[in-house]
PDB file of C-alpha atoms in Angstrom:
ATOM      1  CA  UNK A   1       0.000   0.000   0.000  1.00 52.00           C
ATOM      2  CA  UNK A   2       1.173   3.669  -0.708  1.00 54.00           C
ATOM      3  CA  UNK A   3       2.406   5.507   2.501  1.00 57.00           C
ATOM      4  CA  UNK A   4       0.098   8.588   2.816  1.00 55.00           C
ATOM      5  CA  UNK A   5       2.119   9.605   6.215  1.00 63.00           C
ATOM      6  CA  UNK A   6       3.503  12.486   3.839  1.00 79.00           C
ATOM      7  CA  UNK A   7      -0.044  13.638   2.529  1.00 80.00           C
ATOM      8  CA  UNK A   8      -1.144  17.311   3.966  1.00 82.00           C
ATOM      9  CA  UNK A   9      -4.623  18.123   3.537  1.00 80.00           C
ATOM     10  CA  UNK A  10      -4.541  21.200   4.808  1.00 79.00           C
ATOM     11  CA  UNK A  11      -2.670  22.422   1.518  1.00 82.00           C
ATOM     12  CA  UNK A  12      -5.381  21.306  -0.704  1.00 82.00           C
ATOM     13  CA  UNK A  13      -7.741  23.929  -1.452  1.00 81.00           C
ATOM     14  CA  UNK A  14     -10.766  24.896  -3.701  1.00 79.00           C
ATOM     15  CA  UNK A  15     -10.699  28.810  -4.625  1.00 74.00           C
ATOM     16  CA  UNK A  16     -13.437  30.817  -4.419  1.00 76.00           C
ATOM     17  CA  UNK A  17     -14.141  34.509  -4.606  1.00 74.00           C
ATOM     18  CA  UNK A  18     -13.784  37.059  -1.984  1.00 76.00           C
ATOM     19  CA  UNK A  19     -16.717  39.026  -0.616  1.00 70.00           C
ATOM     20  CA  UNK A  20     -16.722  42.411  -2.152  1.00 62.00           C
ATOM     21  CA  UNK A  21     -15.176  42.415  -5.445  1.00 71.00           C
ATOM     22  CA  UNK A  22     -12.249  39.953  -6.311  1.00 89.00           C
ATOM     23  CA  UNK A  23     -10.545  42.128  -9.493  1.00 95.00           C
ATOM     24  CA  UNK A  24      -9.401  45.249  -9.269  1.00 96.00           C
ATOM     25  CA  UNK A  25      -7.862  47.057 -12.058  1.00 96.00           C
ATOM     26  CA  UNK A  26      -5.451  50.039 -12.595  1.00 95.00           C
ATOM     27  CA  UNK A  27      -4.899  51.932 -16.455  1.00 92.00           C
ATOM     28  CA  UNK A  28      -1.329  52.880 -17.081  1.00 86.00           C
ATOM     29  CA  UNK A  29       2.023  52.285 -16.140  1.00 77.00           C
ATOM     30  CA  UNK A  30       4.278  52.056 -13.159  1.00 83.00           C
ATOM     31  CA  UNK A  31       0.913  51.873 -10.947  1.00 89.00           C
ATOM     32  CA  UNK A  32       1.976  51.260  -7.156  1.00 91.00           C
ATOM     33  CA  UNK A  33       1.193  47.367  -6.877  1.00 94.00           C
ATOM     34  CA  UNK A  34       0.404  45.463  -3.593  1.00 94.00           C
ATOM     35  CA  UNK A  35       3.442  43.285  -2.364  1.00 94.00           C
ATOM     36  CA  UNK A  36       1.331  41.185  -0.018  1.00 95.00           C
ATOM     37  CA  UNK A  37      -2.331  39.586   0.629  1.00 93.00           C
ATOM     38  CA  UNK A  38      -3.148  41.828   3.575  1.00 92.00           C
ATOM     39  CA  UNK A  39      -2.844  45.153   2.397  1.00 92.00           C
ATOM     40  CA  UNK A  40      -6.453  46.591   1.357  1.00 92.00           C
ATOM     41  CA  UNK A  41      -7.139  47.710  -2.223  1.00 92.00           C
ATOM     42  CA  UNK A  42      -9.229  50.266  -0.929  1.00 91.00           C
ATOM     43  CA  UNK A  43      -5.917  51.912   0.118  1.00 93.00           C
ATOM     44  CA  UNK A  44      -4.798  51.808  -3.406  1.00 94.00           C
ATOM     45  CA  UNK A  45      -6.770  55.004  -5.327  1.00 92.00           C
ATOM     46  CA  UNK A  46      -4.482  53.868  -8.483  1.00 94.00           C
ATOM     47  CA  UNK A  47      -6.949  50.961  -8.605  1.00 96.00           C
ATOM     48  CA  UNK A  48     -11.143  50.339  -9.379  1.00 95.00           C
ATOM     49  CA  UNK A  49     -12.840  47.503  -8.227  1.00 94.00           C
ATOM     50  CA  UNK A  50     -14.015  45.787 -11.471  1.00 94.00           C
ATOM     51  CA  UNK A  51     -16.540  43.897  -9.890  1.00 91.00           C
ATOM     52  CA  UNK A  52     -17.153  39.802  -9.833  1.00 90.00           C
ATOM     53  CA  UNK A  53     -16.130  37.756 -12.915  1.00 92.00           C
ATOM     54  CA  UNK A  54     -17.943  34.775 -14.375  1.00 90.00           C
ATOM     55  CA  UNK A  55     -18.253  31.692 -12.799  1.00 88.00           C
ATOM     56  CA  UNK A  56     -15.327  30.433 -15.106  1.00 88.00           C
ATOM     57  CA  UNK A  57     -13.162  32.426 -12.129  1.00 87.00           C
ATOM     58  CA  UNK A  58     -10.076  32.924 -13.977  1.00 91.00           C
ATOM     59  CA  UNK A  59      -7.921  30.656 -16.298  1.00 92.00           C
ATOM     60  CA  UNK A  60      -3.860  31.127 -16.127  1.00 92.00           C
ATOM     61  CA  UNK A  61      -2.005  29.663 -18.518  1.00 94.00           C
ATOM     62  CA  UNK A  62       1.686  29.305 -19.139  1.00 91.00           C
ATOM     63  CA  UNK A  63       3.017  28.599 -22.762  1.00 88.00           C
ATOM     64  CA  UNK A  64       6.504  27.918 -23.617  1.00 86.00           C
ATOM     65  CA  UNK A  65       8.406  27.339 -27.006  1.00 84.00           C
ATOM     66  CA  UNK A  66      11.544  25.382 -27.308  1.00 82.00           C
ATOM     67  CA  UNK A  67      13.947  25.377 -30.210  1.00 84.00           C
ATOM     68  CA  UNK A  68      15.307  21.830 -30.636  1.00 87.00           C
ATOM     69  CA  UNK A  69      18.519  21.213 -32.589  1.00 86.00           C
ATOM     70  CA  UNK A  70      19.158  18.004 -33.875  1.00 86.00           C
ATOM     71  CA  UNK A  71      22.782  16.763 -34.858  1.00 83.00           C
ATOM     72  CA  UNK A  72      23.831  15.301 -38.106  1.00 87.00           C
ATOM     73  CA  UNK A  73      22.002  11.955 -37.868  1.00 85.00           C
ATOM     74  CA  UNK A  74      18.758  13.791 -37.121  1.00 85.00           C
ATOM     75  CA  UNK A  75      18.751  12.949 -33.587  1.00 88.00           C
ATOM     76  CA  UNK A  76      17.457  16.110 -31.166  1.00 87.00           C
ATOM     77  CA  UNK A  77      20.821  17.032 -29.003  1.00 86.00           C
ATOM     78  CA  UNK A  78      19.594  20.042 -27.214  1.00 85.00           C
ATOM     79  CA  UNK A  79      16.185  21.759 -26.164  1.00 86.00           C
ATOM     80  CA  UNK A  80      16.182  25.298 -25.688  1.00 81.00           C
ATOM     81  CA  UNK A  81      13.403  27.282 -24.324  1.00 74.00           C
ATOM     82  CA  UNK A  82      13.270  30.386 -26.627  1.00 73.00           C
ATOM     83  CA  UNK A  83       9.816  31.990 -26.028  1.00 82.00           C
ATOM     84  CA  UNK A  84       7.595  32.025 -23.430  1.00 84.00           C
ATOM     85  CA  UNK A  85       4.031  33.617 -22.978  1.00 89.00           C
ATOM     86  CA  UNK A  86       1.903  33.874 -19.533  1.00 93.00           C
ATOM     87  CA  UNK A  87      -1.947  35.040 -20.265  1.00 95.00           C
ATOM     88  CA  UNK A  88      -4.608  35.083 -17.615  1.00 96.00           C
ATOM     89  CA  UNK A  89      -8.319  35.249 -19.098  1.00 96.00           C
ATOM     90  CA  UNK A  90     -11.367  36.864 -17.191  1.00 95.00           C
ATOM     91  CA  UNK A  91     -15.037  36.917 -17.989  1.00 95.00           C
ATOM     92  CA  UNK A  92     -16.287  40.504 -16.373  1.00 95.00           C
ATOM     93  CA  UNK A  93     -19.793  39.762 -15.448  1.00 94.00           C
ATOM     94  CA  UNK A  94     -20.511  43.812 -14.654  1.00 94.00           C
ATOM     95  CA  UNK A  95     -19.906  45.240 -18.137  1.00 94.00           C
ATOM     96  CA  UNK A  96     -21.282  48.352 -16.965  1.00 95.00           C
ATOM     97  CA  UNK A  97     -18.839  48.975 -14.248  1.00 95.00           C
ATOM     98  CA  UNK A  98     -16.543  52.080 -16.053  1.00 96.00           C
ATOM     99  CA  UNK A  99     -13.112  50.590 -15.590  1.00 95.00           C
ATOM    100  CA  UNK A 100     -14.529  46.914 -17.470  1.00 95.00           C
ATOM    101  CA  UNK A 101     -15.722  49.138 -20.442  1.00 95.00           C
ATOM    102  CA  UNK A 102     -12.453  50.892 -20.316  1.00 94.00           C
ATOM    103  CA  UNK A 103     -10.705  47.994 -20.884  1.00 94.00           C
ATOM    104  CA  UNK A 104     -12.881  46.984 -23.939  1.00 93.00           C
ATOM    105  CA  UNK A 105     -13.115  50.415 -24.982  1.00 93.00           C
ATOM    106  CA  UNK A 106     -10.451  52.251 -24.012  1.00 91.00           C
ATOM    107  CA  UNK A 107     -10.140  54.711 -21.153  1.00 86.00           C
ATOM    108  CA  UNK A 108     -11.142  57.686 -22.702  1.00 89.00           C
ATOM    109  CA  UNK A 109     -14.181  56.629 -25.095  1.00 92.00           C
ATOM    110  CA  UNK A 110     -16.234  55.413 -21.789  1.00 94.00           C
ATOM    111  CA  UNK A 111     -18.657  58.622 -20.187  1.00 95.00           C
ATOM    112  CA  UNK A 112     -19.954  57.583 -16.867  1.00 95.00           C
ATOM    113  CA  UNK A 113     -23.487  58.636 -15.782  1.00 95.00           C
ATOM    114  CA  UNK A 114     -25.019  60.135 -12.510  1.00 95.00           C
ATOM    115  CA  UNK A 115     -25.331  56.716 -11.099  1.00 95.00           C
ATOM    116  CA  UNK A 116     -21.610  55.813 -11.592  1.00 94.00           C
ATOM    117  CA  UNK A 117     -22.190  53.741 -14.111  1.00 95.00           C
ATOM    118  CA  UNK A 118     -21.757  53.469 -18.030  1.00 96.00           C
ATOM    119  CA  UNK A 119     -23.616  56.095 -20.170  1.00 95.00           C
ATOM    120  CA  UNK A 120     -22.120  55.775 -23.254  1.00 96.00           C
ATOM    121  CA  UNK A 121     -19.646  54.019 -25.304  1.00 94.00           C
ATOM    122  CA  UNK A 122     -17.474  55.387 -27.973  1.00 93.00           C
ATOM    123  CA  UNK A 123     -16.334  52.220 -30.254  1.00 88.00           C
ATOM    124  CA  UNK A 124     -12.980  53.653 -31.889  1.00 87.00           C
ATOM    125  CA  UNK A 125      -9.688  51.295 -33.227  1.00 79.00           C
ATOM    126  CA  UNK A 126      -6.510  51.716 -31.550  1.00 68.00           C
ATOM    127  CA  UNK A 127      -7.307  51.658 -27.731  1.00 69.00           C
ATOM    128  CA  UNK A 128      -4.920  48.852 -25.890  1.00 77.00           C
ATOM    129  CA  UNK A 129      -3.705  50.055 -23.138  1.00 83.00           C
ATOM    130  CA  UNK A 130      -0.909  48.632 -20.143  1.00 90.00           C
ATOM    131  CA  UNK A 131      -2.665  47.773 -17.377  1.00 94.00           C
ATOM    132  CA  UNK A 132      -2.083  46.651 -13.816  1.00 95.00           C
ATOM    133  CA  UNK A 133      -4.311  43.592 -12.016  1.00 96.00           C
ATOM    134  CA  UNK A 134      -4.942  42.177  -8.572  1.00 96.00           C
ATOM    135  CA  UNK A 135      -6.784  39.130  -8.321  1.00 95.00           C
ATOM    136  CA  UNK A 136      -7.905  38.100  -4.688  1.00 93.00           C
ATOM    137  CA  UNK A 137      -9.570  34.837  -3.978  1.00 91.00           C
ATOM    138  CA  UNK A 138     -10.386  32.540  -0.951  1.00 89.00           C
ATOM    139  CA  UNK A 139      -8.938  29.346  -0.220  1.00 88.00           C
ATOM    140  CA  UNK A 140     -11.246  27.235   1.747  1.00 86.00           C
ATOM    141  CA  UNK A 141      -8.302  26.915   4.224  1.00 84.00           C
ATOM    142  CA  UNK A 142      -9.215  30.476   5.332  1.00 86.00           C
ATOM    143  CA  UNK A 143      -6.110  31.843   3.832  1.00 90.00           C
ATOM    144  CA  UNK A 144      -6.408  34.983   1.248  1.00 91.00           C
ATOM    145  CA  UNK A 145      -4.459  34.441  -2.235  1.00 92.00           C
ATOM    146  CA  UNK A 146      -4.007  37.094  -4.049  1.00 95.00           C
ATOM    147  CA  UNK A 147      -2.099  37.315  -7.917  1.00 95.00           C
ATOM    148  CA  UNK A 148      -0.984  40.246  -8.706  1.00 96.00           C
ATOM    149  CA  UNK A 149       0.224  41.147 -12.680  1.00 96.00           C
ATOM    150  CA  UNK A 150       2.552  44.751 -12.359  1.00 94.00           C
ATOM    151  CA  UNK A 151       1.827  45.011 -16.213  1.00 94.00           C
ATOM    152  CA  UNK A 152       0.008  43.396 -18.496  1.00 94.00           C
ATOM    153  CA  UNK A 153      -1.682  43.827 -22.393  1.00 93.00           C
ATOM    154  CA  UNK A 154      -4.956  42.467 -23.684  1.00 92.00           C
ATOM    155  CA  UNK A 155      -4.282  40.313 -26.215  1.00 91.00           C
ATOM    156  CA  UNK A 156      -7.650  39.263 -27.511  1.00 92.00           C
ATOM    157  CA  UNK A 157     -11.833  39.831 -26.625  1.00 93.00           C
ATOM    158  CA  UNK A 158     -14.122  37.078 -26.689  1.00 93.00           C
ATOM    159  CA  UNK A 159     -16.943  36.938 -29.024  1.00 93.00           C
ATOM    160  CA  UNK A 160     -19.764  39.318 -26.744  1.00 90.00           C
ATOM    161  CA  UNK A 161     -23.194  37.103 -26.774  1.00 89.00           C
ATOM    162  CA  UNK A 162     -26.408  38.692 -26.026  1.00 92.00           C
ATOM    163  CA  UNK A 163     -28.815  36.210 -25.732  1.00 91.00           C
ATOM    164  CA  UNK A 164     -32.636  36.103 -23.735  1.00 92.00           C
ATOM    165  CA  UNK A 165     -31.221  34.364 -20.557  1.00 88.00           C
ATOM    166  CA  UNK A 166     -28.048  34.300 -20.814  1.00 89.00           C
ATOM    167  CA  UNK A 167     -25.054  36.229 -19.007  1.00 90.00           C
ATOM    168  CA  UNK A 168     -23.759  39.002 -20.742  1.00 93.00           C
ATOM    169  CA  UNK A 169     -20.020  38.900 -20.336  1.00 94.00           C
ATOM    170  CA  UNK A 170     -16.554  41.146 -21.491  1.00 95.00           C
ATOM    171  CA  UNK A 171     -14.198  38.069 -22.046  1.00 95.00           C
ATOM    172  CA  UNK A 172     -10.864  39.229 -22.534  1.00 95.00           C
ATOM    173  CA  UNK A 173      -6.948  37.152 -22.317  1.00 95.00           C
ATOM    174  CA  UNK A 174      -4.583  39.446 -20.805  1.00 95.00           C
ATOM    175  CA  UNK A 175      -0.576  38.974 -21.675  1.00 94.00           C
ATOM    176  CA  UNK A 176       1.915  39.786 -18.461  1.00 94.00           C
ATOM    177  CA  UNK A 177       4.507  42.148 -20.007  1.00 91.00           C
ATOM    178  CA  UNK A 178       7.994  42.150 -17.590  1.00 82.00           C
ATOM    179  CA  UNK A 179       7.954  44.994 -15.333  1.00 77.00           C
ATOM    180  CA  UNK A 180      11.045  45.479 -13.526  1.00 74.00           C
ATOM    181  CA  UNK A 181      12.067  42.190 -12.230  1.00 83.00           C
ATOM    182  CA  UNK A 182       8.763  40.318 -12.405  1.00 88.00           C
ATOM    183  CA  UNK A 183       6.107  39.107 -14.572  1.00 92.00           C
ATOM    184  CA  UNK A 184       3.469  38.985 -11.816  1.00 94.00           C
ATOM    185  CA  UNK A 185       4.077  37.626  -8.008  1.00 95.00           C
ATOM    186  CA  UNK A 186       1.590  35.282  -6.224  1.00 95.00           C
ATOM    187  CA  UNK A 187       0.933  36.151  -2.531  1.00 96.00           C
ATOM    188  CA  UNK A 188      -0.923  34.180   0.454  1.00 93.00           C
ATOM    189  CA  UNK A 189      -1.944  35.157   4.093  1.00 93.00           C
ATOM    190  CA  UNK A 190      -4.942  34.420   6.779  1.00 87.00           C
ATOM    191  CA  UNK A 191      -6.742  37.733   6.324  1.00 71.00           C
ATOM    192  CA  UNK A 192      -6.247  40.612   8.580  1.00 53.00           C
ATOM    193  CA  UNK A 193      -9.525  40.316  10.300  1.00 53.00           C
ATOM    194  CA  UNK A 194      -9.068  36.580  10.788  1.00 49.00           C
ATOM    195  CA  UNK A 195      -5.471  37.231  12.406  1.00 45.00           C
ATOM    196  CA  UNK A 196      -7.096  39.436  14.703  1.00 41.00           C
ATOM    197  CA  UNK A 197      -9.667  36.798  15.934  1.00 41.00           C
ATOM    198  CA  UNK A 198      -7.617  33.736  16.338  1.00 45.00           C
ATOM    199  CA  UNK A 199      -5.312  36.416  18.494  1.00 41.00           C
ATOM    200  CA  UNK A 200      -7.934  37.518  20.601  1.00 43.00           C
ATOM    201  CA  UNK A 201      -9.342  33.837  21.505  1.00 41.00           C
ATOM    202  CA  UNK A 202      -5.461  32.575  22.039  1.00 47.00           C
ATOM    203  CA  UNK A 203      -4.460  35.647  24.097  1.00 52.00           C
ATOM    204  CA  UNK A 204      -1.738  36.482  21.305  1.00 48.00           C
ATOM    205  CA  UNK A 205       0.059  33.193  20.830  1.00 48.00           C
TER     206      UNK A 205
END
């Protein structure tokens, strides 16, 4: 029989969102990213709450190309990585939250109304822009996990479906573009609150 001694289960986890709002996006570059899980966007002003996503969460995927060179009987003598490409892809499920139509639409072809929310749309070519995104979700082990991509380009939009009954959603597969010395950084942390409370009832042990 296999020796399961090792096996943790307390680093097995199912993600979920986080109450509140789990993206947050900033337009432009060098934007002020967070550099742990505990920090609150709501200190950040660079960054707008973009609302819930889909219930496809989000999707990262990591692609890499390899140049293989083969020597003179045709036999591959060396692998070497020479591209490599790391997209995340979102479905927005609040298309009428400004900063998701800015992304679609660019930043300035979006006019908000007295509500706060979209009042019209401009539809114009030529509006990618850099952006910065922080993507917080819960681990059923209580323990906050946020991603957070410095810079990053939209690559491509997903066909926009309006049909009776269904979901209308802004699909879109982001790039990371380097910034400084990272592509994006993954952090995790019980959440502040939570710290607090398991304090309190152990009298700070």
């Amino acid at each position: 029989m296999a020796d399961l001694s090792n096996i943790d289960t307390s680093l097995v986890t199912v993600g979920q969102p986080t109450d509140g709002g789990c993206v947050y996006i900033a337009i432009g570059e060098d934007v002020a990213v967070p550099t742990d899980a505990t920090t609150k966007m709501s200190t950040l002003t660079a960054f707008k709450s973009a609302g819930t996503i889909s219930e496809n969460g989000f999707t990262y995927a990591k692609s890499v190309t390899n140049s293989k060179f083969k020597d003179w009987g045709g036999n591959v003598v060396l692998s070497m990585a020479t591209e490599e490409e790391n997209t995340f892809k979102l479905e927005f499920a609040e298309p009428n939250r400004p900063v998701v139509a800015q992304l679609k639409y660019g930043s300035g072809n979006v006019e908000v109304g007295t509500d706060g929310s979209v009042s019209h749309i401009k539809a114009v070519v030529g509006t990618s822009e850099k952006v910065a995104i922080v993507i917080d979700e819960l681990e059923c082990n209580g323990f906050l996990r946020r991603t957070v991509v410095p810079c990053a380009m939209i690559d491509s939009f997903d066909d926009e479906t309006h049909q009776k009954g269904s979901l209308l959603v802004y699909g879109m597969t982001f790039t990371a573009v380097k910034a400084k010395d990272t592509l994006f950084d993954i952090y995790r942390a019980k959440p502040a609150e939570q710290k607090a409370a398991q304090s309190a009832t152990t009298g700070g042990k």
